[in-house]
Amino acid sequence: MPEQLSLKQLYDYTFATNERIAQQEAGLEPDEEPDEFTAFYHRDRGGVEKDVLVQDVNEIIEESQWSPLLDDGFERVAHLLEGSNSIPVGEKKNGEIYELTYGNGEPAVGDRVQIQERQG
């Protein structure tokens, strides 16, 4: 079983992901295998495994829409692209990653997520 990756580690992969998306949007066939990761969603109903592309890993700053999460120990936010769906996730100082939602003018914390590099 591969180790869980932090959003800080995933930051290194986003340039290649963005470059690949740009190639696809331009109608070009990308040169190499995609930078895909498997996200394991921990829910009461059981785990769901999805292939995702990781995009937009950023530190949370006071002026961002996610800034209220700073009080809960969150440091970074990223977007996981599952097909055309964008799933925001946030990482706490202790390394735990959670799915995020934004509604009623406030960010909310959802299910815990593990992100692991796709093997094979």
Short mmCIF file of C-alpha atoms in Angstrom, two decimals:
data_model
loop_
_atom_site.label_atom_id
_atom_site.label_comp_id
_atom_site.label_asym_id
_atom_site.label_seq_id
_atom_site.Cartn_x
_atom_site.Cartn_y
_atom_site.Cartn_z
CA MET A 1 0.00 0.00 0.00
CA PRO A 2 1.55 3.35 -0.99
CA GLU A 3 1.97 6.02 1.65
CA GLN A 4 -0.42 8.93 1.97
CA LEU A 5 0.81 12.10 0.29
CA SER A 6 0.40 15.53 1.84
CA LEU A 7 -0.87 18.49 -0.16
CA LYS A 8 2.59 20.04 0.26
CA GLN A 9 4.10 16.98 -1.48
CA LEU A 10 1.42 17.12 -4.18
CA TYR A 11 2.35 20.70 -5.02
CA ASP A 12 5.29 19.28 -7.00
CA TYR A 13 2.88 17.41 -9.28
CA THR A 14 0.54 20.28 -10.18
CA PHE A 15 2.68 21.85 -12.90
CA ALA A 16 2.69 18.63 -14.92
CA THR A 17 -1.04 18.21 -14.32
CA ASN A 18 -1.83 21.74 -15.53
CA GLU A 19 0.42 21.26 -18.56
CA ARG A 20 -1.38 18.01 -19.45
CA ILE A 21 -4.82 19.64 -19.12
CA ALA A 22 -3.69 22.47 -21.42
CA GLN A 23 -2.53 19.92 -24.01
CA GLN A 24 -5.86 18.08 -23.86
CA GLU A 25 -7.84 21.33 -24.20
CA ALA A 26 -5.71 22.22 -27.25
CA GLY A 27 -6.67 18.88 -28.83
CA LEU A 28 -3.15 17.45 -28.50
CA GLU A 29 -2.34 13.97 -27.26
CA PRO A 30 -0.21 14.29 -24.10
CA ASP A 31 3.29 12.81 -24.34
CA GLU A 32 3.34 10.75 -21.19
CA GLU A 33 1.18 9.04 -18.61
CA PRO A 34 -1.04 11.40 -16.62
CA ASP A 35 -0.13 12.51 -13.11
CA GLU A 36 -3.06 10.71 -11.49
CA PHE A 37 -3.61 9.95 -7.87
CA THR A 38 -6.05 7.70 -6.11
CA ALA A 39 -8.14 9.37 -3.42
CA PHE A 40 -9.68 7.18 -0.75
CA TYR A 41 -12.76 8.80 0.74
CA HIS A 42 -13.57 7.67 4.26
CA ARG A 43 -17.30 7.79 4.83
CA ASP A 44 -19.67 5.95 7.12
CA ARG A 45 -21.00 4.16 4.04
CA GLY A 46 -17.55 2.77 3.24
CA GLY A 47 -14.64 3.81 1.09
CA VAL A 48 -14.86 4.94 -2.52
CA GLU A 49 -11.76 4.91 -4.71
CA LYS A 50 -11.54 7.49 -7.50
CA ASP A 51 -8.79 8.52 -9.91
CA VAL A 52 -8.20 12.23 -9.66
CA LEU A 53 -5.87 14.91 -11.00
CA VAL A 54 -4.52 17.28 -8.37
CA GLN A 55 -4.65 20.99 -9.13
CA ASP A 56 -4.26 24.36 -7.40
CA VAL A 57 -2.41 23.50 -4.19
CA ASN A 58 -2.28 26.75 -2.21
CA GLU A 59 -1.63 27.87 1.33
CA ILE A 60 -4.72 29.30 3.01
CA ILE A 61 -4.37 33.04 3.58
CA GLU A 62 -6.51 35.44 5.61
CA GLU A 63 -8.12 36.97 2.52
CA SER A 64 -9.23 33.67 0.97
CA GLN A 65 -12.72 32.16 1.03
CA TRP A 66 -11.23 29.34 3.13
CA SER A 67 -9.68 31.65 5.77
CA PRO A 68 -12.20 30.70 8.52
CA LEU A 69 -10.62 27.22 8.40
CA LEU A 70 -7.35 28.68 9.72
CA ASP A 71 -9.00 28.66 13.17
CA ASP A 72 -9.56 24.90 12.79
CA GLY A 73 -5.89 24.21 12.04
CA PHE A 74 -6.10 24.06 8.23
CA GLU A 75 -3.03 25.21 6.27
CA ARG A 76 -3.57 24.31 2.60
CA VAL A 77 -6.32 23.78 0.10
CA ALA A 78 -6.24 21.96 -3.25
CA HIS A 79 -8.69 20.86 -5.92
CA LEU A 80 -9.01 17.25 -7.01
CA LEU A 81 -10.35 16.89 -10.55
CA GLU A 82 -12.49 13.79 -11.02
CA GLY A 83 -13.50 14.06 -14.65
CA SER A 84 -15.23 17.45 -14.85
CA ASN A 85 -15.95 17.59 -11.10
CA SER A 86 -13.71 19.74 -8.91
CA ILE A 87 -13.48 18.59 -5.30
CA PRO A 88 -11.87 21.04 -2.86
CA VAL A 89 -9.85 19.46 -0.06
CA GLY A 90 -8.05 21.00 2.89
CA GLU A 91 -5.03 19.85 4.88
CA LYS A 92 -4.60 20.42 8.61
CA LYS A 93 -1.29 21.08 10.34
CA ASN A 94 -1.26 17.46 11.53
CA GLY A 95 -1.40 16.20 7.91
CA GLU A 96 -5.04 15.07 7.88
CA ILE A 97 -6.91 15.93 4.66
CA TYR A 98 -10.66 16.60 4.48
CA GLU A 99 -13.13 17.25 1.70
CA LEU A 100 -14.39 20.84 1.87
CA THR A 101 -17.66 22.44 0.89
CA TYR A 102 -18.69 26.07 0.72
CA GLY A 103 -22.26 27.09 1.39
CA ASN A 104 -24.25 29.73 3.24
CA GLY A 105 -21.22 32.00 3.01
CA GLU A 106 -19.06 29.72 5.16
CA PRO A 107 -16.66 26.84 4.46
CA ALA A 108 -17.55 23.47 5.97
CA VAL A 109 -15.47 20.37 6.60
CA GLY A 110 -16.65 17.05 5.18
CA ASP A 111 -15.25 13.53 4.99
CA ARG A 112 -11.63 12.66 5.63
CA VAL A 113 -9.66 11.86 2.46
CA GLN A 114 -6.44 9.98 1.85
CA ILE A 115 -4.50 10.78 -1.32
CA GLN A 116 -2.05 8.20 -2.57
CA GLU A 117 0.03 8.00 -5.72
CA ARG A 118 -1.47 5.61 -8.24
CA GLN A 119 0.62 2.47 -8.49
CA GLY A 120 1.03 0.46 -11.68
#
